[in-house]
Structure formats: structure tokens, C-alpha cells
GROMACS .gro file of N, CA and C in nm:
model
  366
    1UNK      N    1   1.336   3.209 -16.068
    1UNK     CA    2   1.195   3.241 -16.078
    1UNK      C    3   1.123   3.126 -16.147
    2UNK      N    4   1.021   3.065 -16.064
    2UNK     CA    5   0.964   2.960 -16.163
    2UNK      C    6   0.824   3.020 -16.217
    3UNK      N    7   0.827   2.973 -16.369
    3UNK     CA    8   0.712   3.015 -16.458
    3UNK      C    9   0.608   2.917 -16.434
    4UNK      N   10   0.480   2.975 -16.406
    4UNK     CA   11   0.361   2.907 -16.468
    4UNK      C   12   0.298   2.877 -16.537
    5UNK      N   13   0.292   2.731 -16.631
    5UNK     CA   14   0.248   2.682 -16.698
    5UNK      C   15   0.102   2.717 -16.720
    6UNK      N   16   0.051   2.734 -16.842
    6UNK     CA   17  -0.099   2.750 -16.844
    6UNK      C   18  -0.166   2.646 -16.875
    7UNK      N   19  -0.255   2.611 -16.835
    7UNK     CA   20  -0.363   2.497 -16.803
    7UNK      C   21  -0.513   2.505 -16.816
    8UNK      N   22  -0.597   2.500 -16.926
    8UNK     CA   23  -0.726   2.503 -16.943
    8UNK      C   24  -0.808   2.506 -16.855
    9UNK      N   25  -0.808   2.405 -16.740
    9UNK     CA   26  -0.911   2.456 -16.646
    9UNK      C   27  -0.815   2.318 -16.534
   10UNK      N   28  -0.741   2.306 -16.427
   10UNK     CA   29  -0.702   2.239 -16.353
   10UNK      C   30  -0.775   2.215 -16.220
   11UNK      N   31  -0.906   2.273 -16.209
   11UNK     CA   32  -1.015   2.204 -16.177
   11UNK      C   33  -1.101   2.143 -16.220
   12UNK      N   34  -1.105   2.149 -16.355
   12UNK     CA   35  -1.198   2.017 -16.422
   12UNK      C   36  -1.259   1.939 -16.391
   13UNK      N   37  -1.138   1.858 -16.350
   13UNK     CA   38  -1.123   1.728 -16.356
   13UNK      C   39  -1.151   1.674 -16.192
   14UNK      N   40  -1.176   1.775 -16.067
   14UNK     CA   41  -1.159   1.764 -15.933
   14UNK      C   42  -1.326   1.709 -15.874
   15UNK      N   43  -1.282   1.612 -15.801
   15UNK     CA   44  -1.381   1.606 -15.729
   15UNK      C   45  -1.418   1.674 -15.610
   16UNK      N   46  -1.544   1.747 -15.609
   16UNK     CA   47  -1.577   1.816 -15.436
   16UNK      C   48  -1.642   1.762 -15.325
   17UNK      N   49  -1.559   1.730 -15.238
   17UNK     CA   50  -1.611   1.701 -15.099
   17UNK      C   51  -1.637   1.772 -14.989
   18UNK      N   52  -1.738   1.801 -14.920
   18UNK     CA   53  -1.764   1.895 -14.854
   18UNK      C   54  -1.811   1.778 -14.710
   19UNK      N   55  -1.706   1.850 -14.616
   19UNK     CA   56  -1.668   1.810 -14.459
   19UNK      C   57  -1.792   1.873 -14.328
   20UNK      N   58  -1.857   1.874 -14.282
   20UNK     CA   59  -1.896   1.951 -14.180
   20UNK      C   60  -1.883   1.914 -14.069
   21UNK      N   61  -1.872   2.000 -13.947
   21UNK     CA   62  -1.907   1.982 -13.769
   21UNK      C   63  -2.036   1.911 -13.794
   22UNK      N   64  -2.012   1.820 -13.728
   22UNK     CA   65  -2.121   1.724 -13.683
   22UNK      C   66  -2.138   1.735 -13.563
   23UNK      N   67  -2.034   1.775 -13.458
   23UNK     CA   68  -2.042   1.821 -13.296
   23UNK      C   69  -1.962   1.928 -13.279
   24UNK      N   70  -2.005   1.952 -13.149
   24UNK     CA   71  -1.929   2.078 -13.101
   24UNK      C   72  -1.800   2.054 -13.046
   25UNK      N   73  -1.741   1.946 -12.995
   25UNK     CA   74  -1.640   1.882 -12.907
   25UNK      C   75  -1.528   1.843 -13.054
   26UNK      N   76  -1.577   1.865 -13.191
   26UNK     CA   77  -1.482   1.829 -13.279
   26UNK      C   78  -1.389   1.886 -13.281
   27UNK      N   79  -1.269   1.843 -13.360
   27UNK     CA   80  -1.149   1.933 -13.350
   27UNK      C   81  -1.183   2.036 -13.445
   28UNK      N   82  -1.093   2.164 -13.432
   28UNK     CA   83  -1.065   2.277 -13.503
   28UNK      C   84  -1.107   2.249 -13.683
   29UNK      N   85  -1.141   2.331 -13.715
   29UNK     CA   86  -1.096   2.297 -13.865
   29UNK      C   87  -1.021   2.276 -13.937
   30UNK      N   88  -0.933   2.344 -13.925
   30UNK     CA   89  -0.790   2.408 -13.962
   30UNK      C   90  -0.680   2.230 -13.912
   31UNK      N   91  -0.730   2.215 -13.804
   31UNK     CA   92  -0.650   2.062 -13.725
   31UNK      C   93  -0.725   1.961 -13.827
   32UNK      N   94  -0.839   1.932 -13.855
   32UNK     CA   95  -0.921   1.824 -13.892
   32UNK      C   96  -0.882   1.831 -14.077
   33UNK      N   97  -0.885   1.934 -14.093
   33UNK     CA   98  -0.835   1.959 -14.254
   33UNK      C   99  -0.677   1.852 -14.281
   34UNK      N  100  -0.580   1.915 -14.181
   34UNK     CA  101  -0.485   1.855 -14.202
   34UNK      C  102  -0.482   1.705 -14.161
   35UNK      N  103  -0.552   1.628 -14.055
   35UNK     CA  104  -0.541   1.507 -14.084
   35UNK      C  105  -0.633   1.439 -14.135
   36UNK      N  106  -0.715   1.552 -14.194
   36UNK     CA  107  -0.800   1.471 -14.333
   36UNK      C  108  -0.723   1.427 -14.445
   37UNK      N  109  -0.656   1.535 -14.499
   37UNK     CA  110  -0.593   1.499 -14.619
   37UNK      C  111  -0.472   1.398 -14.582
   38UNK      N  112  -0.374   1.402 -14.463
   38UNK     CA  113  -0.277   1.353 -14.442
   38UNK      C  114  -0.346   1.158 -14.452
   39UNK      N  115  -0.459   1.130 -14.440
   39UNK     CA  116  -0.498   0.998 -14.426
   39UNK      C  117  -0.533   0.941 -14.580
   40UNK      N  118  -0.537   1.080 -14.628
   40UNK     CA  119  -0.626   0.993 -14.813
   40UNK      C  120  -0.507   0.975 -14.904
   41UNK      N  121  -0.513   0.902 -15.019
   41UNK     CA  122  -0.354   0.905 -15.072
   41UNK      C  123  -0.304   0.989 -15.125
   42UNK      N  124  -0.174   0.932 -15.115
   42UNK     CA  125  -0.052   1.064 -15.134
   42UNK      C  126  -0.043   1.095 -15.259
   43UNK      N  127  -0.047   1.001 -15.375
   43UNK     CA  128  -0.080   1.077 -15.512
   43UNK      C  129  -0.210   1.152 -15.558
   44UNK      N  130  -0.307   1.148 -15.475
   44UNK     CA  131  -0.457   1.255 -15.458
   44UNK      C  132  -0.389   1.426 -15.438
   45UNK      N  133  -0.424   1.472 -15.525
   45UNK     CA  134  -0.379   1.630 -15.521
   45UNK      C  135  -0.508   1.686 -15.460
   46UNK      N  136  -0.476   1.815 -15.345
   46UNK     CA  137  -0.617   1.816 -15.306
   46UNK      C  138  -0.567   1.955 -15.263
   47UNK      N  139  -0.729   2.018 -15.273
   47UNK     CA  140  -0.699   2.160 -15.219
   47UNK      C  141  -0.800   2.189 -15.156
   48UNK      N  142  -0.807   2.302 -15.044
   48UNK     CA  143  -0.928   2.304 -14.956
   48UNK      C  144  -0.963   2.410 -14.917
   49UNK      N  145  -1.112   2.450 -14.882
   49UNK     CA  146  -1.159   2.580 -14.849
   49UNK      C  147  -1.138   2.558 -14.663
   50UNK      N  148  -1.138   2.620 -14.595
   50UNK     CA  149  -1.137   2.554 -14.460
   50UNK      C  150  -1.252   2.704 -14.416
   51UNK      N  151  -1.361   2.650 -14.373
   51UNK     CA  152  -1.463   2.736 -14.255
   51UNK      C  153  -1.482   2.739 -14.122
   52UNK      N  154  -1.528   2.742 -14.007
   52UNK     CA  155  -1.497   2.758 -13.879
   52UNK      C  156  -1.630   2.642 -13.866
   53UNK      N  157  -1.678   2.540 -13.934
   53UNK     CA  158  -1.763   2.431 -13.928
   53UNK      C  159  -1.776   2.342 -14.052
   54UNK      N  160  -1.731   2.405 -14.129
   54UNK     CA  161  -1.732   2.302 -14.270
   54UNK      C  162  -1.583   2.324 -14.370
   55UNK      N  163  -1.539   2.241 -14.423
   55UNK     CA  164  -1.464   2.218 -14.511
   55UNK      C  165  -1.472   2.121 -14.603
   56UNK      N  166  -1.407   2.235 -14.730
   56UNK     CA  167  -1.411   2.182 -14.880
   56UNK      C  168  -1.320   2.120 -14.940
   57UNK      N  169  -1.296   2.016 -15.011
   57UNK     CA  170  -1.220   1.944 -15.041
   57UNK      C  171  -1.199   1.954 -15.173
   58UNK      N  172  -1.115   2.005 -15.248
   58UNK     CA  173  -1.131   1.931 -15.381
   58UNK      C  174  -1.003   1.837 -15.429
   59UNK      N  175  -1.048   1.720 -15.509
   59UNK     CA  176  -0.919   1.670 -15.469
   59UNK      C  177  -0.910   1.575 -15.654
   60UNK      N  178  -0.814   1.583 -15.671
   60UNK     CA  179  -0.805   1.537 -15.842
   60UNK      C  180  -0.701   1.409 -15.841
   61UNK      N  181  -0.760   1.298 -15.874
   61UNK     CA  182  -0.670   1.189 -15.909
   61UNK      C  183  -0.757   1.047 -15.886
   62UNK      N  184  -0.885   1.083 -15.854
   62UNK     CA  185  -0.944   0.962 -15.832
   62UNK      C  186  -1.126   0.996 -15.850
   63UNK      N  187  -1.176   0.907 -15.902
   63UNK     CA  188  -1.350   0.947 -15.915
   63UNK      C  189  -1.408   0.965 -15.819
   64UNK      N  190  -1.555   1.060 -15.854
   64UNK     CA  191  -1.637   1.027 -15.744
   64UNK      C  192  -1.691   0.974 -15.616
   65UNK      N  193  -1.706   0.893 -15.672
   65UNK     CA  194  -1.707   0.767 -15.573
   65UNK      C  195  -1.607   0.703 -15.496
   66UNK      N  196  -1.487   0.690 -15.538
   66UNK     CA  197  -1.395   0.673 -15.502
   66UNK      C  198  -1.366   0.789 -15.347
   67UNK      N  199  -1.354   0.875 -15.389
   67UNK     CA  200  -1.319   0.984 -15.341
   67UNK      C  201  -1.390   1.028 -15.194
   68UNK      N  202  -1.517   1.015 -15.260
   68UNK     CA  203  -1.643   1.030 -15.143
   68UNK      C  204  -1.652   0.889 -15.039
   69UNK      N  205  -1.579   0.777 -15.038
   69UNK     CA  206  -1.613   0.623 -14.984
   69UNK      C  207  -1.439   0.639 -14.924
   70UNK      N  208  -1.309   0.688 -14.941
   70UNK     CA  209  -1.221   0.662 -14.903
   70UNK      C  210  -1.237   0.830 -14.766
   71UNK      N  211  -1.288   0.952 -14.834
   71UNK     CA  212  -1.292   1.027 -14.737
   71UNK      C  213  -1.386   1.008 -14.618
   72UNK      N  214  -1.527   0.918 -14.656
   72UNK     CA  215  -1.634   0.893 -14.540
   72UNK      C  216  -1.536   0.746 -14.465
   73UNK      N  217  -1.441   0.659 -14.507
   73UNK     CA  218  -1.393   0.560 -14.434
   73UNK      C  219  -1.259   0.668 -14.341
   74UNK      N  220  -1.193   0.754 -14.396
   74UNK     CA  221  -1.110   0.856 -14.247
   74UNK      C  222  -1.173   0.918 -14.172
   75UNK      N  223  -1.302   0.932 -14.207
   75UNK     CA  224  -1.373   1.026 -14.082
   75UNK      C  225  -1.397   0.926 -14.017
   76UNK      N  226  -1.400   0.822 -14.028
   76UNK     CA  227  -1.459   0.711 -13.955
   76UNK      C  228  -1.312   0.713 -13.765
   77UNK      N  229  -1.219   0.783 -13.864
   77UNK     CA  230  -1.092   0.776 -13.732
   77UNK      C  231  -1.106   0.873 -13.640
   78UNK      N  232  -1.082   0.836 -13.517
   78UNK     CA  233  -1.120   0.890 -13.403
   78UNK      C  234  -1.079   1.049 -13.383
   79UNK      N  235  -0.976   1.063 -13.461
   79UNK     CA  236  -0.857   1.173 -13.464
   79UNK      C  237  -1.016   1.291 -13.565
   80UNK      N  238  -1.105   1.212 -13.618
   80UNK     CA  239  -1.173   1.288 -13.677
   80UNK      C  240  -1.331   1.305 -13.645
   81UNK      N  241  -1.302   1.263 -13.522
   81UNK     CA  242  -1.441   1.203 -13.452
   81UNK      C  243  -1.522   1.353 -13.446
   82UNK      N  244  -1.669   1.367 -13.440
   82UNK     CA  245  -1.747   1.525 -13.448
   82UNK      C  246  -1.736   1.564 -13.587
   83UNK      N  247  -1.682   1.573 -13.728
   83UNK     CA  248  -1.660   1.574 -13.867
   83UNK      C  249  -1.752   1.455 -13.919
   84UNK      N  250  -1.810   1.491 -14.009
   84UNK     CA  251  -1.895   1.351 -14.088
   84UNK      C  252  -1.907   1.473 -14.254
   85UNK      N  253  -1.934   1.359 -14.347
   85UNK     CA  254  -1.941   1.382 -14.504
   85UNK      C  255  -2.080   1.512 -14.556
   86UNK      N  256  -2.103   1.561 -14.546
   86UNK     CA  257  -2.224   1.671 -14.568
   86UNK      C  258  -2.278   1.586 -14.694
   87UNK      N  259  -2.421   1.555 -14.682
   87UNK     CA  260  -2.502   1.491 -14.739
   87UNK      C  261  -2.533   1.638 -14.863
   88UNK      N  262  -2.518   1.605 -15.006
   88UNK     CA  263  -2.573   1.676 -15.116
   88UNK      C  264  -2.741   1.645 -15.106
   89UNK      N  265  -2.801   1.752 -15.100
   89UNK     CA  266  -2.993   1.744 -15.132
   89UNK      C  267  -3.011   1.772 -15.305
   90UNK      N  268  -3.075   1.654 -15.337
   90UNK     CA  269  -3.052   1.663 -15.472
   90UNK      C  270  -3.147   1.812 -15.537
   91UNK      N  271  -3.108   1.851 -15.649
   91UNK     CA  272  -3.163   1.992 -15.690
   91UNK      C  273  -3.281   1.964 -15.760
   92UNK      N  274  -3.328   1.865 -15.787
   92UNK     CA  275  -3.447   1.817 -15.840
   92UNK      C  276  -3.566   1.757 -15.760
   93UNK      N  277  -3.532   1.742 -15.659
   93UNK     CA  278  -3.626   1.710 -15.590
   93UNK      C  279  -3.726   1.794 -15.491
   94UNK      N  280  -3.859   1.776 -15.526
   94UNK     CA  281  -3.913   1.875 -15.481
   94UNK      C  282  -3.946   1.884 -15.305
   95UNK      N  283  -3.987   2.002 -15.227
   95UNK     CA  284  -3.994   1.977 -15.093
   95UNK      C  285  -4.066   1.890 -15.014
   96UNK      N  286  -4.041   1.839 -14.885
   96UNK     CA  287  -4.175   1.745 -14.854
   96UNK      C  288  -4.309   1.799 -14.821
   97UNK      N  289  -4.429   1.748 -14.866
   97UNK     CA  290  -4.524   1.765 -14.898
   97UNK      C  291  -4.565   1.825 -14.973
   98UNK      N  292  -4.473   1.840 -15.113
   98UNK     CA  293  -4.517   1.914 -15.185
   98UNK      C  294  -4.640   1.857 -15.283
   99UNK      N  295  -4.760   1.899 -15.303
   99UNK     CA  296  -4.886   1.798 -15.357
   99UNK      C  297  -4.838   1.816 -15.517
  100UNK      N  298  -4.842   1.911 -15.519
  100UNK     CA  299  -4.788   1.889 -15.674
  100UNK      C  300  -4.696   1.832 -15.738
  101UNK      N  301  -4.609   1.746 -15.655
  101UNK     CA  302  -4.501   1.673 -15.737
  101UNK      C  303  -4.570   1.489 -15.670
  102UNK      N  304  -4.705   1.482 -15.639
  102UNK     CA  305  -4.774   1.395 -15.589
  102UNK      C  306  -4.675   1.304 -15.438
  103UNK      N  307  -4.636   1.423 -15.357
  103UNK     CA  308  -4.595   1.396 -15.227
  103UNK      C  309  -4.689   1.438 -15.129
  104UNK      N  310  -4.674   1.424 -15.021
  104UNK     CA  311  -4.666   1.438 -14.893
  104UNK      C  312  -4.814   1.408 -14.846
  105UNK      N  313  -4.912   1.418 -14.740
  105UNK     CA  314  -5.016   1.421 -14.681
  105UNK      C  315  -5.153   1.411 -14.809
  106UNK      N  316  -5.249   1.284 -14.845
  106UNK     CA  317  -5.325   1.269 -14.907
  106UNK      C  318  -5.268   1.223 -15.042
  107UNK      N  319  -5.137   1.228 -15.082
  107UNK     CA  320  -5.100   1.185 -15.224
  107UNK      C  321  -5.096   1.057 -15.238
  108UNK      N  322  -5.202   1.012 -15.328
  108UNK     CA  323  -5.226   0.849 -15.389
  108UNK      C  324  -5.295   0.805 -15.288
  109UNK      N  325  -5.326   0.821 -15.147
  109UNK     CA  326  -5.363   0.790 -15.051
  109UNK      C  327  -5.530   0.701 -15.040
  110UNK      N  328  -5.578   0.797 -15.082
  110UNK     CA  329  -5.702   0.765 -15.099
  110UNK      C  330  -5.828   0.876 -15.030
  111UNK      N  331  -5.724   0.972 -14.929
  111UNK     CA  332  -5.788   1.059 -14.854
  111UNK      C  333  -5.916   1.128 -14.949
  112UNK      N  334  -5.856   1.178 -15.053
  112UNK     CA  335  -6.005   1.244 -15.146
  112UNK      C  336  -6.134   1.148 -15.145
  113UNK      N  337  -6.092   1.062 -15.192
  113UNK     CA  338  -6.232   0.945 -15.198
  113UNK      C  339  -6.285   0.907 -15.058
  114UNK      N  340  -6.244   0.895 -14.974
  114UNK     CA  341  -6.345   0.817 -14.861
  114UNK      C  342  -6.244   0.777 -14.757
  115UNK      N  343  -6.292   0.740 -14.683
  115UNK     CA  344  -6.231   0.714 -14.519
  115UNK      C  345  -6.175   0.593 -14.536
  116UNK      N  346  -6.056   0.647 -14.530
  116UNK     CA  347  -5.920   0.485 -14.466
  116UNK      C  348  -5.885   0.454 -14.655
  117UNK      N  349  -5.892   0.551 -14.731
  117UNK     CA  350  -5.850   0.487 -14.879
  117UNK      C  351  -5.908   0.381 -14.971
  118UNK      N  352  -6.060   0.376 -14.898
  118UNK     CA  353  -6.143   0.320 -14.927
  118UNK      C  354  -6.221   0.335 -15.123
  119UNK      N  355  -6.266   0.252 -15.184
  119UNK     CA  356  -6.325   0.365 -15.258
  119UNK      C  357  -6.456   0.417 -15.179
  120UNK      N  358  -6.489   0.545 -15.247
  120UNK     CA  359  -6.595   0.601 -15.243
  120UNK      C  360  -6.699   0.502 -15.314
  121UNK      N  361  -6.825   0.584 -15.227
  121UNK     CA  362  -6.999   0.489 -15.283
  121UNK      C  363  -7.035   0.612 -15.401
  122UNK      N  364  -7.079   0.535 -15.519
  122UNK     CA  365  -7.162   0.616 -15.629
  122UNK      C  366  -7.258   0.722 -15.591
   0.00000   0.00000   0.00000
């Protein structure tokens, strides 16, 4: 019988990558999972959610960046062709056109004052 060691939090330390269908002609999930991980390195410990269009990666032994630039260079392989990296939308940023965060249609523009961003006449 082997005992399990207890461990403070052994996701900590993991980085998350999140996989999606980019086409319909892609392979399976379940297929694309396994020669996802089978391409990144072998001392990368990794564990994964698998969905019927997206999959989660988490994988502990290497940073951020690291992690996210070695998994977007295997999708790059044909075996993974229709799969691409799911872009994070940052949580701070507000929607487009939102006027109040001085975006979208008339912001800084000049539209209030006069035609073409002109100043206005006294």
C-alpha cells in the first residue's frame, strides 16, 4: 500500500495553460492532449482538464513564460494543427467603447468641440 505524503498546496507552484479548438477538422481532445504533453519536456509534471473543445494544462517545473512559448511552439506541429493557445482578456480592462475609461467613439477625439477635431470658435 503506498502512503500519501502531505503537501501544502502542490499546485502552487503550476502554471495554467489553456488549449482551445481553433477548427473543426482538429483532432479529438482527448488525442491532442496526449501529443501535447508527449512534445513538452519530460521533467515538466503536468496535469490536465480535457473538454470536448478546450483543454487545461497545468504543468509545474518551468515559469510562465517559459511554459506558455514552449506550448504555443508544439501547437505550431501539424499533429496539432486546428488547437492554438486561448488568449487570457485581461480583468482590468475595460470594454470597447467604454467612454468612461476614455475609450471608444469621440474619446480625446475632438468630436465634442467641432468638426474633424478642430478647436471650436469662442
Amino acid at each position: 500500500m503506498r502512503q500519501r505524503l502531505a503537501v501544502e498546496d502542490p499546485a502552487a507552484d503550476a502554471v495554467e495553460v489553456a488549449v482551445v479548438r481553433a477548427a473543426v477538422t482538429a483532432a479529438p481532445a482527448g488525442i491532442a492532449v496526449l501529443r501535447l504533453i508527449g512534445m513538452l519536456p519530460a521533467h515538466w509534471v503536468c496535469g490536465q482538464r480535457i473538454e470536448e473543445d478546450r483543454i487545461t494544462l497545468r504543468v509545474r517545473g518551468g515559469d510562465g513564460p517559459e511554459v506558455r512559448g514552449r506550448c504555443g511552439a508544439v501547437l505550431r506541429d501539424r499533429a496539432l494543427e486546428g488547437w492554438a493557445l486561448e488568449t487570457p482578456e485581461p480583468a482590468d480592462r475595460p470594454p470597447p467603447g467604454d467612454r468612461a475609461a476614455g475609450t471608444g467613439a469621440g474619446a480625446g477625439d475632438g468630436a465634442e468641440d467641432g468638426a474633424g477635431g478642430e478647436p471650436a470658435e469662442p
